[in-house]
PDB file of C-alpha atoms and ligand atoms in Angstrom:
ATOM      1  CA  MET T   1     -15.340  16.548  -1.349  1.00 72.00           C
ATOM      2  CA  PRO T   2     -16.272  12.914  -0.103  1.00 75.00           C
ATOM      3  CA  THR T   3     -13.351  10.397  -0.520  1.00 81.00           C
ATOM      4  CA  PRO T   4     -13.875   8.771  -4.109  1.00 86.00           C
ATOM      5  CA  GLY T   5     -14.173   4.967  -4.667  1.00 91.00           C
ATOM      6  CA  LYS T   6     -13.406   2.163  -2.268  1.00 96.00           C
ATOM      7  CA  THR T   7     -10.249   1.256  -0.277  1.00 98.00           C
ATOM      8  CA  LEU T   8      -8.232  -1.544  -1.900  1.00 98.00           C
ATOM      9  CA  ILE T   9      -5.158  -1.198   0.191  1.00 98.00           C
ATOM     10  CA  SER T  10      -5.178   0.602   3.609  1.00 98.00           C
ATOM     11  CA  THR T  11      -2.472   2.890   5.021  1.00 98.00           C
ATOM     12  CA  PRO T  12      -1.250   0.513   7.624  1.00 98.00           C
ATOM     13  CA  GLN T  13      -1.016  -2.132   4.928  1.00 98.00           C
ATOM     14  CA  ILE T  14       1.013   0.076   2.683  1.00 98.00           C
ATOM     15  CA  ARG T  15       3.399   1.202   5.708  1.00 98.00           C
ATOM     16  CA  LYS T  16       3.805  -2.562   6.860  1.00 98.00           C
ATOM     17  CA  ARG T  17       4.803  -3.614   3.395  1.00 98.00           C
ATOM     18  CA  VAL T  18       7.060  -0.777   2.576  1.00 98.00           C
ATOM     19  CA  LYS T  19       9.197  -1.621   5.661  1.00 98.00           C
ATOM     20  CA  ILE T  20       9.372  -5.179   4.783  1.00 98.00           C
ATOM     21  CA  LEU T  21      10.430  -4.183   1.161  1.00 98.00           C
ATOM     22  CA  ALA T  22      13.020  -1.724   2.553  1.00 98.00           C
ATOM     23  CA  ARG T  23      14.691  -4.353   4.710  1.00 98.00           C
ATOM     24  CA  GLU T  24      14.922  -6.872   1.724  1.00 98.00           C
ATOM     25  CA  ILE T  25      16.279  -4.169  -0.704  1.00 98.00           C
ATOM     26  CA  THR T  26      18.982  -3.218   2.141  1.00 98.00           C
ATOM     27  CA  ARG T  27      20.066  -6.802   2.606  1.00 98.00           C
ATOM     28  CA  HIS T  28      20.250  -7.372  -1.174  1.00 98.00           C
ATOM     29  CA  TYR T  29      22.357  -4.212  -1.946  1.00 98.00           C
ATOM     30  CA  ARG T  30      24.674  -4.489   1.181  1.00 97.00           C
ATOM     31  CA  GLY T  31      28.321  -3.296   0.017  1.00 96.00           C
ATOM     32  CA  LYS T  32      27.100  -2.414  -3.399  1.00 97.00           C
ATOM     33  CA  PRO T  33      26.775   1.097  -4.789  1.00 97.00           C
ATOM     34  CA  LEU T  34      23.080   1.788  -5.026  1.00 98.00           C
ATOM     35  CA  THR T  35      21.383   4.405  -7.212  1.00 98.00           C
ATOM     36  CA  VAL T  36      17.713   4.452  -6.856  1.00 98.00           C
ATOM     37  CA  VAL T  37      15.781   5.963  -9.800  1.00 98.00           C
ATOM     38  CA  GLY T  38      12.269   7.088  -8.891  1.00 98.00           C
ATOM     39  CA  LEU T  39       9.722   7.547 -11.707  1.00 97.00           C
ATOM     40  CA  MET T  40       7.584  10.646 -11.245  1.00 96.00           C
ATOM     41  CA  ASN T  41       5.031  11.515 -10.535  1.00 95.00           C
ATOM     42  CA  GLY T  42       3.352   8.367  -9.580  1.00 96.00           C
ATOM     43  CA  SER T  43       6.026   6.680  -7.521  1.00 98.00           C
ATOM     44  CA  LEU T  44       6.337   9.931  -5.126  1.00 97.00           C
ATOM     45  CA  PHE T  45       4.914   8.753  -1.982  1.00 98.00           C
ATOM     46  CA  PHE T  46       6.108   5.086  -2.256  1.00 98.00           C
ATOM     47  CA  LEU T  47       9.718   6.412  -3.217  1.00 98.00           C
ATOM     48  CA  VAL T  48      10.014   8.567  -0.237  1.00 98.00           C
ATOM     49  CA  ASP T  49       8.811   6.216   2.390  1.00 98.00           C
ATOM     50  CA  LEU T  50      11.087   3.471   0.938  1.00 98.00           C
ATOM     51  CA  LEU T  51      14.064   5.835   0.851  1.00 98.00           C
ATOM     52  CA  ARG T  52      13.545   6.902   4.403  1.00 97.00           C
ATOM     53  CA  GLU T  53      14.680   3.217   5.345  1.00 97.00           C
ATOM     54  CA  LEU T  54      17.328   2.602   2.902  1.00 98.00           C
ATOM     55  CA  PRO T  55      21.232   3.320   3.875  1.00 96.00           C
ATOM     56  CA  VAL T  56      22.553   6.921   3.768  1.00 96.00           C
ATOM     57  CA  GLU T  57      25.050   5.975   0.752  1.00 96.00           C
ATOM     58  CA  THR T  58      22.118   5.570  -1.292  1.00 97.00           C
ATOM     59  CA  ARG T  59      21.985   7.724  -4.223  1.00 97.00           C
ATOM     60  CA  ILE T  60      18.657   9.160  -5.544  1.00 97.00           C
ATOM     61  CA  GLU T  61      17.389  10.455  -9.110  1.00 96.00           C
ATOM     62  CA  CYS T  62      13.828  11.186 -10.224  1.00 96.00           C
ATOM     63  CA  TRP T  63      12.824  10.654 -13.630  1.00 96.00           C
ATOM     64  CA  ARG T  64       9.821  12.531 -14.771  1.00 95.00           C
ATOM     65  CA  LEU T  65       7.769  10.492 -17.620  1.00 93.00           C
ATOM     66  CA  LYS T  66       4.146  10.284 -18.599  1.00 85.00           C
ATOM     67  CA  SER T  67       2.260   7.663 -20.614  1.00 82.00           C
ATOM     68  CA  TYR T  68      -1.258   7.900 -19.226  1.00 75.00           C
ATOM     69  CA  GLN T  69      -4.309  10.096 -20.095  1.00 76.00           C
ATOM     70  CA  GLY T  70      -7.214   9.627 -17.926  1.00 76.00           C
ATOM     71  CA  THR T  71      -7.399   5.921 -17.211  1.00 76.00           C
ATOM     72  CA  ARG T  72      -5.917   4.627 -20.356  1.00 79.00           C
ATOM     73  CA  SER T  73      -2.166   4.375 -21.434  1.00 76.00           C
ATOM     74  CA  THR T  74      -1.278   6.361 -24.333  1.00 78.00           C
ATOM     75  CA  GLY T  75       1.184   3.560 -25.409  1.00 78.00           C
ATOM     76  CA  LYS T  76       3.999   6.220 -25.665  1.00 83.00           C
ATOM     77  CA  ILE T  77       6.581   7.495 -23.036  1.00 88.00           C
ATOM     78  CA  GLN T  78       6.998  10.943 -22.783  1.00 88.00           C
ATOM     79  CA  GLY T  79      10.224  12.643 -20.938  1.00 91.00           C
ATOM     80  CA  LEU T  80      12.707   9.569 -21.283  1.00 91.00           C
ATOM     81  CA  ASP T  81      15.066  11.556 -23.890  1.00 88.00           C
ATOM     82  CA  SER T  82      15.959  14.197 -21.080  1.00 87.00           C
ATOM     83  CA  CYS T  83      16.523  11.691 -18.577  1.00 88.00           C
ATOM     84  CA  GLY T  84      19.643   9.908 -17.663  1.00 82.00           C
ATOM     85  CA  ASP T  85      23.261   9.920 -16.337  1.00 85.00           C
ATOM     86  CA  ASP T  86      26.266   7.899 -16.589  1.00 87.00           C
ATOM     87  CA  TYR T  87      25.732   4.880 -14.263  1.00 94.00           C
ATOM     88  CA  SER T  88      29.158   3.058 -14.652  1.00 95.00           C
ATOM     89  CA  GLY T  89      29.451   0.553 -11.800  1.00 95.00           C
ATOM     90  CA  ARG T  90      26.346   1.559 -10.256  1.00 97.00           C
ATOM     91  CA  HIS T  91      23.502  -0.993  -9.221  1.00 98.00           C
ATOM     92  CA  VAL T  92      20.342   0.861 -10.081  1.00 98.00           C
ATOM     93  CA  LEU T  93      16.947   0.023  -8.528  1.00 98.00           C
ATOM     94  CA  ILE T  94      14.121   1.532 -10.504  1.00 98.00           C
ATOM     95  CA  VAL T  95      11.254   2.469  -8.396  1.00 98.00           C
ATOM     96  CA  ASP T  96       7.707   2.757  -9.751  1.00 98.00           C
ATOM     97  CA  ASP T  97       4.160   3.039  -8.646  1.00 98.00           C
ATOM     98  CA  ILE T  98       2.682   0.178 -10.642  1.00 97.00           C
ATOM     99  CA  LEU T  99       3.456  -2.305 -13.304  1.00 97.00           C
ATOM    100  CA  ASP T 100       0.742  -2.280 -15.908  1.00 94.00           C
ATOM    101  CA  THR T 101       1.428  -3.110 -19.489  1.00 93.00           C
ATOM    102  CA  GLY T 102       5.219  -3.124 -18.794  1.00 95.00           C
ATOM    103  CA  LEU T 103       5.863  -0.662 -21.638  1.00 94.00           C
ATOM    104  CA  THR T 104       7.151   1.928 -19.108  1.00 95.00           C
ATOM    105  CA  LEU T 105       9.658  -0.215 -17.209  1.00 97.00           C
ATOM    106  CA  HIS T 106      10.754  -1.859 -20.288  1.00 97.00           C
ATOM    107  CA  GLU T 107      11.793   1.106 -21.979  1.00 95.00           C
ATOM    108  CA  VAL T 108      13.448   2.729 -18.495  1.00 97.00           C
ATOM    109  CA  THR T 109      15.372  -0.646 -18.003  1.00 97.00           C
ATOM    110  CA  LYS T 110      16.688  -0.527 -21.520  1.00 96.00           C
ATOM    111  CA  LYS T 111      17.826   2.987 -21.129  1.00 95.00           C
ATOM    112  CA  ILE T 112      19.527   2.557 -17.763  1.00 96.00           C
ATOM    113  CA  ARG T 113      21.432  -0.504 -19.253  1.00 95.00           C
ATOM    114  CA  GLY T 114      22.624   1.642 -22.052  1.00 94.00           C
ATOM    115  CA  LEU T 115      24.133   4.074 -19.565  1.00 94.00           C
ATOM    116  CA  ASN T 116      26.527   1.440 -18.402  1.00 93.00           C
ATOM    117  CA  ALA T 117      24.746   0.372 -15.042  1.00 97.00           C
ATOM    118  CA  ALA T 118      26.415  -2.608 -13.395  1.00 97.00           C
ATOM    119  CA  ASP T 119      22.957  -4.078 -12.594  1.00 98.00           C
ATOM    120  CA  VAL T 120      19.365  -3.021 -13.068  1.00 98.00           C
ATOM    121  CA  ARG T 121      16.425  -4.220 -10.940  1.00 98.00           C
ATOM    122  CA  ILE T 122      12.894  -2.964 -10.562  1.00 98.00           C
ATOM    123  CA  CYS T 123      10.630  -2.357  -7.410  1.00 98.00           C
ATOM    124  CA  VAL T 124       7.115  -1.568  -7.764  1.00 98.00           C
ATOM    125  CA  LEU T 125       4.307  -0.880  -5.200  1.00 98.00           C
ATOM    126  CA  LEU T 126       1.709  -2.561  -7.403  1.00 98.00           C
ATOM    127  CA  ASP T 127       1.703  -5.321  -9.916  1.00 98.00           C
ATOM    128  CA  LYS T 128      -1.618  -5.211 -11.845  1.00 97.00           C
ATOM    129  CA  GLN T 129      -2.730  -8.707 -13.091  1.00 96.00           C
ATOM    130  CA  VAL T 130      -2.947  -7.805 -16.897  1.00 94.00           C
ATOM    131  CA  PRO T 131      -1.476  -9.389 -20.066  1.00 93.00           C
ATOM    132  CA  ARG T 132       1.943  -7.597 -20.546  1.00 94.00           C
ATOM    133  CA  LYS T 133       2.543  -5.726 -23.682  1.00 92.00           C
ATOM    134  CA  ARG T 134       6.387  -6.275 -22.711  1.00 93.00           C
ATOM    135  CA  ASP T 135       7.852  -8.917 -20.775  1.00 94.00           C
ATOM    136  CA  VAL T 136       8.879  -7.130 -17.643  1.00 96.00           C
ATOM    137  CA  THR T 137       8.916  -8.743 -13.929  1.00 96.00           C
ATOM    138  CA  ALA T 138       9.701  -6.696 -10.844  1.00 98.00           C
ATOM    139  CA  HIS T 139      12.296  -8.005  -8.465  1.00 98.00           C
ATOM    140  CA  TRP T 140      10.349  -6.388  -5.375  1.00 98.00           C
ATOM    141  CA  THR T 141       6.508  -6.055  -5.507  1.00 98.00           C
ATOM    142  CA  GLY T 142       4.522  -4.484  -2.803  1.00 98.00           C
ATOM    143  CA  PHE T 143       1.123  -5.918  -3.852  1.00 98.00           C
ATOM    144  CA  GLN T 144      -0.464  -7.809  -6.892  1.00 98.00           C
ATOM    145  CA  ILE T 145      -3.856  -6.365  -7.749  1.00 98.00           C
ATOM    146  CA  PRO T 146      -6.596  -7.237 -10.150  1.00 97.00           C
ATOM    147  CA  ASN T 147      -7.209  -5.145 -13.287  1.00 95.00           C
ATOM    148  CA  LEU T 148      -8.658  -2.201 -11.954  1.00 94.00           C
ATOM    149  CA  PHE T 149      -7.869   1.564 -12.303  1.00 94.00           C
ATOM    150  CA  VAL T 150      -6.478   2.562  -8.844  1.00 96.00           C
ATOM    151  CA  ILE T 151      -5.765   6.000  -7.306  1.00 97.00           C
ATOM    152  CA  GLY T 152      -4.166   7.373  -4.228  1.00 98.00           C
ATOM    153  CA  TYR T 153      -0.611   7.280  -2.635  1.00 98.00           C
ATOM    154  CA  GLY T 154       0.789   8.975  -5.561  1.00 98.00           C
ATOM    155  CA  LEU T 155      -1.351   7.500  -8.111  1.00 97.00           C
ATOM    156  CA  ASP T 156      -3.717   9.966 -10.096  1.00 94.00           C
ATOM    157  CA  LEU T 157      -6.642  10.335 -12.273  1.00 92.00           C
ATOM    158  CA  ASP T 158      -5.984  13.532 -14.456  1.00 90.00           C
ATOM    159  CA  HIS T 159      -3.581  14.846 -11.749  1.00 91.00           C
ATOM    160  CA  GLN T 160      -6.180  14.506  -8.788  1.00 94.00           C
ATOM    161  CA  TYR T 161      -6.283  12.034  -5.794  1.00 95.00           C
ATOM    162  CA  ARG T 162      -2.386  11.649  -5.537  1.00 96.00           C
ATOM    163  CA  THR T 163      -2.496  12.817  -2.043  1.00 97.00           C
ATOM    164  CA  LEU T 164      -4.896  10.102  -0.774  1.00 97.00           C
ATOM    165  CA  PRO T 165      -2.992   8.031   1.875  1.00 97.00           C
ATOM    166  CA  MET T 166      -4.417   4.730   0.759  1.00 98.00           C
ATOM    167  CA  ILE T 167      -4.878   3.024  -2.513  1.00 98.00           C
ATOM    168  CA  ARG T 168      -8.580   3.084  -3.849  1.00 98.00           C
ATOM    169  CA  VAL T 169     -10.597   1.858  -6.730  1.00 97.00           C
ATOM    170  CA  LEU T 170     -13.002   4.182  -8.649  1.00 87.00           C
ATOM    171  CA  PRO T 171     -16.247   2.867  -9.441  1.00 80.00           C
ATOM    172  CA  SER T 172     -16.149   1.900 -13.128  1.00 73.00           C
TER     173      SER T 172
HETATM  174  P1  LIG Z 201       2.867   0.748 -18.148  1.00 61.07           P
HETATM  175  O1  LIG Z 201       1.575   0.260 -18.735  1.00 61.07           O
HETATM  176  O2  LIG Z 201       3.752   1.360 -18.957  1.00 61.07           O
HETATM  177  O3  LIG Z 201       2.173   1.689 -16.912  1.00 61.07           O
HETATM  178  O4  LIG Z 201       3.228  -0.534 -17.389  1.00 61.07           O
HETATM  179  C1  LIG Z 201       2.929   2.371 -16.035  1.00 61.07           C
HETATM  180  C2  LIG Z 201       2.527   3.704 -15.763  1.00 61.07           C
HETATM  181  O5  LIG Z 201       1.210   3.755 -15.930  1.00 61.07           O
HETATM  182  C3  LIG Z 201       0.401   4.597 -15.033  1.00 61.07           C
HETATM  183  N1  LIG Z 201      -0.560   3.580 -14.677  1.00 61.07           N
HETATM  184  C4  LIG Z 201      -1.557   4.094 -13.638  1.00 61.07           C
HETATM  185  N2  LIG Z 201      -1.913   5.143 -13.088  1.00 61.07           N
HETATM  186  N3  LIG Z 201      -3.789   4.172 -11.955  1.00 61.07           N
HETATM  187  C5  LIG Z 201      -2.934   5.160 -12.143  1.00 61.07           C
HETATM  188  O6  LIG Z 201      -3.132   6.136 -11.625  1.00 61.07           O
HETATM  189  C6  LIG Z 201      -3.586   2.828 -12.587  1.00 61.07           C
HETATM  190  O7  LIG Z 201      -4.323   1.948 -12.333  1.00 61.07           O
HETATM  191  C7  LIG Z 201      -2.448   2.765 -13.510  1.00 61.07           C
HETATM  192  N4  LIG Z 201      -1.898   1.829 -14.301  1.00 61.07           N
HETATM  193  C8  LIG Z 201      -0.969   2.478 -14.803  1.00 61.07           C
HETATM  194  C9  LIG Z 201       1.315   4.655 -13.948  1.00 61.07           C
HETATM  195  O8  LIG Z 201       1.774   5.975 -14.079  1.00 61.07           O
HETATM  196  C10 LIG Z 201       2.592   3.866 -14.167  1.00 61.07           C
HETATM  197  O9  LIG Z 201       3.863   4.266 -13.835  1.00 61.07           O
END
């Protein structure tokens, strides 16, 4: 099957940026008890590449959520009820693939705050330049992208294309 769409962000660009983010995150959390919560499945590759560069004391959790059908948000987040732990005293970093309407990260942040985290921050690989439905800002962002549906490096279209090593745009 030919590779679908056009490359927006290449594999070397992603690698370079992830290393820079990891360095900044490591510096910020020095001496603090860090728990990384990765949102599955979209953040899978970004999460793993980032975690490889973080300190050995870092705790890892994965939350499996779903809000997209095809190329559209359903406006509902499935899976949130079954996720969570007690994060008392922990500094929690939420890692996601993409910040779009802001709905997912707004809900996840609210939930983690309610689980007694000492601090909650957000790191996303991509920040889509769209009007947000919720006021969410990521503390660390890999790349800002225009309002396009993207695939690859964990991002999918109906479960396909996640394994592409770069970010691509499908023809509209
Ligand atoms: P919201 O709208 O809640 O979106 O900020 C967050 C989740 O929606 C998915 N999403 C995408 N998935 N290509 C994808 O493959 C996209 O362009 C895209 N935009 C949003 C993604 O799962 C993200 O965590």
